[in-house]
Coordinates of C-alpha atoms in Angstrom, one line a residue:
M1 CA -83.8 7.9 -61.8
A2 CA -83.2 11.3 -63.4
L3 CA -79.9 12.5 -63.8
S4 CA -78.4 15.4 -66.2
P5 CA -76.1 14.4 -68.8
D6 CA -74.0 17.2 -67.0
Y7 CA -73.4 14.9 -64.0
P8 CA -70.3 15.8 -62.0
R9 CA -66.7 14.2 -63.3
F10 CA -64.6 13.9 -60.4
T11 CA -60.8 13.4 -59.9
L12 CA -59.8 9.8 -58.3
G13 CA -57.3 10.4 -55.4
H14 CA -56.2 8.0 -52.9
A15 CA -59.3 8.1 -51.0
L16 CA -63.0 8.9 -52.0
T17 CA -64.6 12.0 -50.8
A18 CA -68.1 11.9 -49.0
E19 CA -69.6 13.6 -52.1
Q20 CA -68.3 10.8 -54.5
R21 CA -69.4 8.1 -52.1
A22 CA -72.6 9.7 -51.8
F23 CA -73.1 10.1 -55.8
F24 CA -72.1 6.4 -56.2
A25 CA -74.5 5.1 -53.4
K26 CA -77.4 7.0 -55.0
Y27 CA -76.8 6.6 -59.0
G28 CA -74.4 3.6 -59.2
F29 CA -71.4 5.0 -61.1
L30 CA -68.7 7.4 -60.8
H31 CA -66.9 9.2 -63.6
F32 CA -63.3 10.3 -63.1
R33 CA -61.2 12.8 -65.4
P34 CA -58.5 12.6 -65.9
F35 CA -56.9 9.3 -64.6
A36 CA -54.0 8.5 -67.4
S37 CA -52.2 11.0 -69.5
P38 CA -52.3 11.4 -72.9
E39 CA -48.8 9.8 -72.9
Y40 CA -49.8 6.9 -70.9
V41 CA -52.8 6.0 -73.1
Q42 CA -50.6 5.6 -76.2
Q43 CA -48.3 3.2 -74.0
L44 CA -51.4 1.3 -73.1
L45 CA -52.6 1.2 -76.9
Q46 CA -49.1 -0.1 -78.0
A47 CA -49.2 -2.6 -75.3
T48 CA -52.5 -3.9 -76.8
Q49 CA -51.3 -3.7 -80.2
E50 CA -48.1 -6.0 -79.3
V51 CA -50.5 -8.5 -77.5
Q52 CA -52.7 -8.4 -80.6
A53 CA -49.9 -9.1 -82.7
R54 CA -48.7 -12.3 -81.0
W55 CA -52.1 -13.7 -80.7
L56 CA -52.8 -13.2 -84.1
A57 CA -49.5 -15.0 -85.0
E58 CA -50.0 -17.9 -82.4
G59 CA -53.9 -18.4 -83.5
V60 CA -55.0 -17.9 -79.7
E61 CA -58.5 -18.8 -79.5
K62 CA -59.0 -18.7 -75.7
V63 CA -57.1 -17.5 -72.6
N64 CA -58.0 -19.2 -69.5
G65 CA -61.3 -20.7 -70.9
V66 CA -62.4 -17.3 -72.0
P67 CA -62.9 -17.1 -75.9
I68 CA -61.0 -14.3 -77.6
K69 CA -63.4 -12.4 -80.2
Y70 CA -61.7 -11.7 -83.5
G71 CA -62.8 -9.2 -86.3
H72 CA -61.8 -6.8 -89.0
D73 CA -60.6 -3.3 -89.1
V74 CA -61.6 -0.7 -91.5
D75 CA -58.8 -1.8 -93.9
G76 CA -59.7 -5.4 -93.7
S77 CA -56.9 -6.5 -91.5
R78 CA -57.6 -9.0 -88.6
I79 CA -57.7 -7.5 -85.4
V80 CA -58.6 -8.7 -81.8
Q81 CA -61.8 -7.3 -80.8
R82 CA -62.3 -8.4 -77.0
F83 CA -59.0 -9.3 -75.1
A84 CA -59.2 -11.2 -72.0
F85 CA -56.4 -11.5 -69.0
A86 CA -54.5 -8.9 -71.2
S87 CA -52.4 -7.8 -68.4
Q88 CA -50.8 -11.4 -67.8
H89 CA -49.4 -11.0 -71.4
H90 CA -47.9 -7.5 -71.0
P91 CA -45.7 -5.9 -68.4
V92 CA -47.5 -2.5 -69.4
L93 CA -50.8 -3.7 -68.7
H94 CA -49.9 -5.3 -65.5
E95 CA -48.3 -2.5 -64.1
L96 CA -51.5 -0.4 -64.9
L97 CA -53.5 -2.6 -62.2
Q98 CA -51.0 -1.9 -59.6
D99 CA -52.0 1.9 -59.4
E100 CA -52.6 2.7 -55.9
R101 CA -55.8 4.8 -56.7
F102 CA -57.8 1.6 -57.6
K103 CA -57.8 0.9 -53.6
A104 CA -59.7 3.8 -53.1
L105 CA -62.5 2.4 -54.9
F106 CA -62.4 -0.8 -52.6
P107 CA -65.0 0.8 -49.9
L108 CA -67.8 1.0 -52.8
L109 CA -68.2 -3.0 -52.2
E110 CA -69.2 -2.6 -48.9
A111 CA -67.5 -5.9 -48.1
E112 CA -64.4 -6.9 -46.7
G113 CA -61.5 -8.0 -48.8
G114 CA -61.6 -5.7 -51.8
R115 CA -59.0 -6.4 -54.5
V116 CA -58.5 -6.0 -58.4
G117 CA -59.6 -9.2 -59.9
E118 CA -56.4 -9.3 -62.3
N119 CA -56.8 -13.3 -62.4
E120 CA -60.5 -13.6 -61.7
K121 CA -63.6 -13.2 -64.0
D122 CA -62.4 -12.3 -67.3
G123 CA -59.1 -10.5 -65.9
L124 CA -58.4 -7.2 -67.7
V125 CA -60.7 -7.0 -70.7
V126 CA -59.7 -4.9 -73.6
N127 CA -62.9 -4.2 -75.9
H128 CA -62.2 -2.8 -79.6
Y129 CA -65.3 -1.5 -80.9
V130 CA -65.4 -0.3 -84.8
N131 CA -68.1 -0.1 -86.7
V132 CA -67.1 -1.5 -90.2
E133 CA -68.3 -4.6 -92.6
G134 CA -66.4 -7.5 -91.1
S135 CA -66.4 -6.0 -87.5
E136 CA -67.7 -8.3 -84.9
F137 CA -67.9 -6.0 -82.2
S138 CA -69.7 -2.7 -82.7
Q139 CA -72.0 -2.5 -79.9
M140 CA -73.1 -4.4 -76.7
G141 CA -76.7 -5.0 -75.8
W142 CA -78.0 -4.0 -72.4
H143 CA -76.9 -6.4 -69.5
T144 CA -75.6 -6.4 -66.0
D145 CA -72.3 -7.8 -65.0
S146 CA -73.8 -9.8 -62.0
L147 CA -75.8 -12.2 -64.3
R148 CA -73.1 -14.6 -64.1
D149 CA -73.5 -15.2 -60.6
V150 CA -77.0 -16.2 -61.0
F151 CA -76.1 -18.6 -64.0
Y152 CA -73.7 -20.6 -61.5
G153 CA -76.5 -20.5 -58.9
K154 CA -74.6 -18.2 -56.7
R155 CA -75.4 -15.5 -54.4
I156 CA -74.8 -12.2 -55.9
G157 CA -71.4 -11.0 -55.2
P158 CA -69.9 -7.6 -54.6
M159 CA -68.7 -6.4 -57.8
L160 CA -67.3 -2.9 -59.6
N161 CA -66.7 -2.8 -63.3
V162 CA -63.8 -0.3 -63.8
G163 CA -63.2 1.2 -67.3
L164 CA -60.4 3.3 -68.8
H165 CA -61.5 4.9 -71.9
L166 CA -58.6 5.0 -74.4
D167 CA -60.8 7.1 -77.0
G168 CA -62.8 10.3 -76.5
T169 CA -66.6 9.3 -77.3
K170 CA -69.5 11.9 -77.7
A171 CA -73.0 10.8 -77.1
T172 CA -73.6 11.2 -80.6
N173 CA -71.0 8.6 -81.4
G174 CA -72.4 5.5 -79.6
G175 CA -70.6 4.5 -76.4
L176 CA -71.6 3.7 -72.6
R177 CA -75.1 4.2 -71.7
V178 CA -76.1 3.4 -67.8
I179 CA -79.4 3.3 -66.1
P180 CA -78.6 5.4 -63.0
G181 CA -79.9 3.8 -59.8
T182 CA -80.5 0.3 -61.4
H183 CA -77.8 -1.2 -58.7
R184 CA -80.5 -0.9 -56.2
Q185 CA -83.3 -2.8 -58.1
G186 CA -84.4 -6.3 -57.0
L187 CA -83.7 -9.7 -58.4
H188 CA -86.5 -10.0 -60.6
K189 CA -85.8 -6.5 -62.2
M190 CA -82.1 -7.5 -62.4
L191 CA -83.1 -10.5 -64.3
F192 CA -85.9 -9.5 -66.7
R193 CA -86.3 -5.7 -66.9
K194 CA -84.4 -6.1 -70.5
K195 CA -83.6 -9.1 -72.8
Y196 CA -80.1 -9.6 -71.9
Y197 CA -77.7 -8.4 -75.1
K198 CA -80.8 -8.7 -77.5
D199 CA -82.0 -5.5 -76.3
V200 CA -79.9 -2.7 -78.0
F201 CA -82.5 -0.1 -78.0
Y202 CA -82.7 3.6 -76.4
D203 CA -83.9 3.6 -72.8
P204 CA -85.6 6.9 -71.7
N205 CA -83.9 6.6 -68.4
E206 CA -80.5 6.0 -69.8
V207 CA -77.6 8.6 -69.6
A208 CA -74.8 8.8 -72.2
V209 CA -71.5 8.6 -70.5
E210 CA -69.2 10.9 -72.7
T211 CA -65.6 10.2 -72.4
E212 CA -62.3 12.0 -73.3
P213 CA -59.1 9.7 -73.5
G214 CA -57.8 8.9 -69.8
D215 CA -61.1 8.8 -68.2
L216 CA -61.9 6.2 -65.8
T217 CA -65.5 5.0 -65.1
V218 CA -66.6 2.6 -62.3
H219 CA -70.1 1.1 -61.9
D220 CA -71.8 -1.3 -59.9
G221 CA -72.1 -5.0 -61.3
R222 CA -76.0 -4.8 -60.7
M223 CA -76.4 -1.8 -63.0
W224 CA -77.9 -2.1 -66.5
H225 CA -75.7 -0.6 -69.1
R226 CA -75.1 -1.2 -72.6
V227 CA -72.6 0.1 -75.7
A228 CA -74.5 1.9 -78.2
Q229 CA -73.3 1.6 -81.5
S230 CA -71.9 4.3 -83.3
P231 CA -73.9 5.9 -86.4
L232 CA -70.6 6.8 -87.9
V233 CA -68.8 4.1 -90.1
G234 CA -64.9 3.3 -90.3
D235 CA -62.2 5.0 -88.3
A236 CA -64.5 7.7 -86.8
S237 CA -66.5 5.0 -85.0
R238 CA -63.5 3.5 -83.2
R239 CA -63.8 3.2 -79.4
R240 CA -61.2 1.2 -77.2
V241 CA -62.0 0.9 -73.7
M242 CA -60.1 -1.5 -70.6
Y243 CA -62.2 -3.2 -68.0
V244 CA -61.1 -4.8 -64.9
P245 CA -63.4 -6.2 -61.9
I246 CA -62.8 -5.1 -58.4
L247 CA -64.3 -7.7 -56.2
A248 CA -64.6 -9.3 -52.4
G249 CA -65.1 -12.6 -51.3
K250 CA -63.4 -15.8 -52.0
Y251 CA -60.4 -15.6 -54.3
Q252 CA -61.4 -17.7 -57.5
P253 CA -58.5 -17.2 -60.0
K254 CA -58.6 -18.7 -63.5
S255 CA -55.9 -20.7 -65.2
Q256 CA -55.3 -22.3 -68.7
D257 CA -57.1 -25.5 -67.1
S258 CA -60.4 -23.5 -66.6
P259 CA -63.4 -24.3 -68.7
T260 CA -65.2 -21.6 -70.5
P261 CA -68.0 -20.2 -68.5
F262 CA -71.9 -20.8 -69.8
Y263 CA -72.4 -17.3 -70.4
L264 CA -69.5 -16.8 -72.6
R265 CA -70.4 -19.5 -75.0
F266 CA -72.8 -16.8 -76.5
L267 CA -70.3 -14.3 -76.9
H268 CA -70.4 -14.5 -80.7
L269 CA -74.0 -13.2 -80.7
V270 CA -72.8 -10.0 -79.3
K271 CA -71.8 -8.0 -82.4

């Protein structure tokens, strides 16, 4: 489904407009600007650094059964490149998820019982991409977020993936790519259109989501998307983004006793 790179960037209020809902229904994603102020973005980055310092000191390997992905920064220092359930470990991150504007997105689920999944799935995930030697996270291949339901033999449940972008990313510097309209595809195409995570290549139907610090994006969990690797190396390639699911249906929180989900046992292959 063709979509121009200059697609509309919206403003998120306490209720979605008819135009915003129609755009999501057709294309499967929305892009809001701005959501967080520059000052608030810096507070969030500081909070993630504090969580990182604690996890490095304590040697944390998993949170609620979800593996933590470590790698190295431009100076060779060890960093966390994929956090899970980060909001359970810092009050600033927890407070972020209480923002009333998230409730405006619930109708996109087309289901009752919408909620922010702070304690479900992988909770608030923070991805820290950097393209340097020793990095364990510089890109992510094509995938949909709904595959995990299929893994467990469940009916695909309504899910939105909401991303708060903490760095500005031009299309020429990698970043999020989506294939508009694929949220309405059949199950066969959701399973086999791409080789999950292994296929990292350009798709002629993809749209680059160019972000500024503080932008918010939301996409349907059934939609094909990837994170393109930056052609740049070092600090210029850095991209940090927070993701949290918005869900409906049965409440399924995780705890420290939760097993590692099957699909996350391959997280080490994503680089």
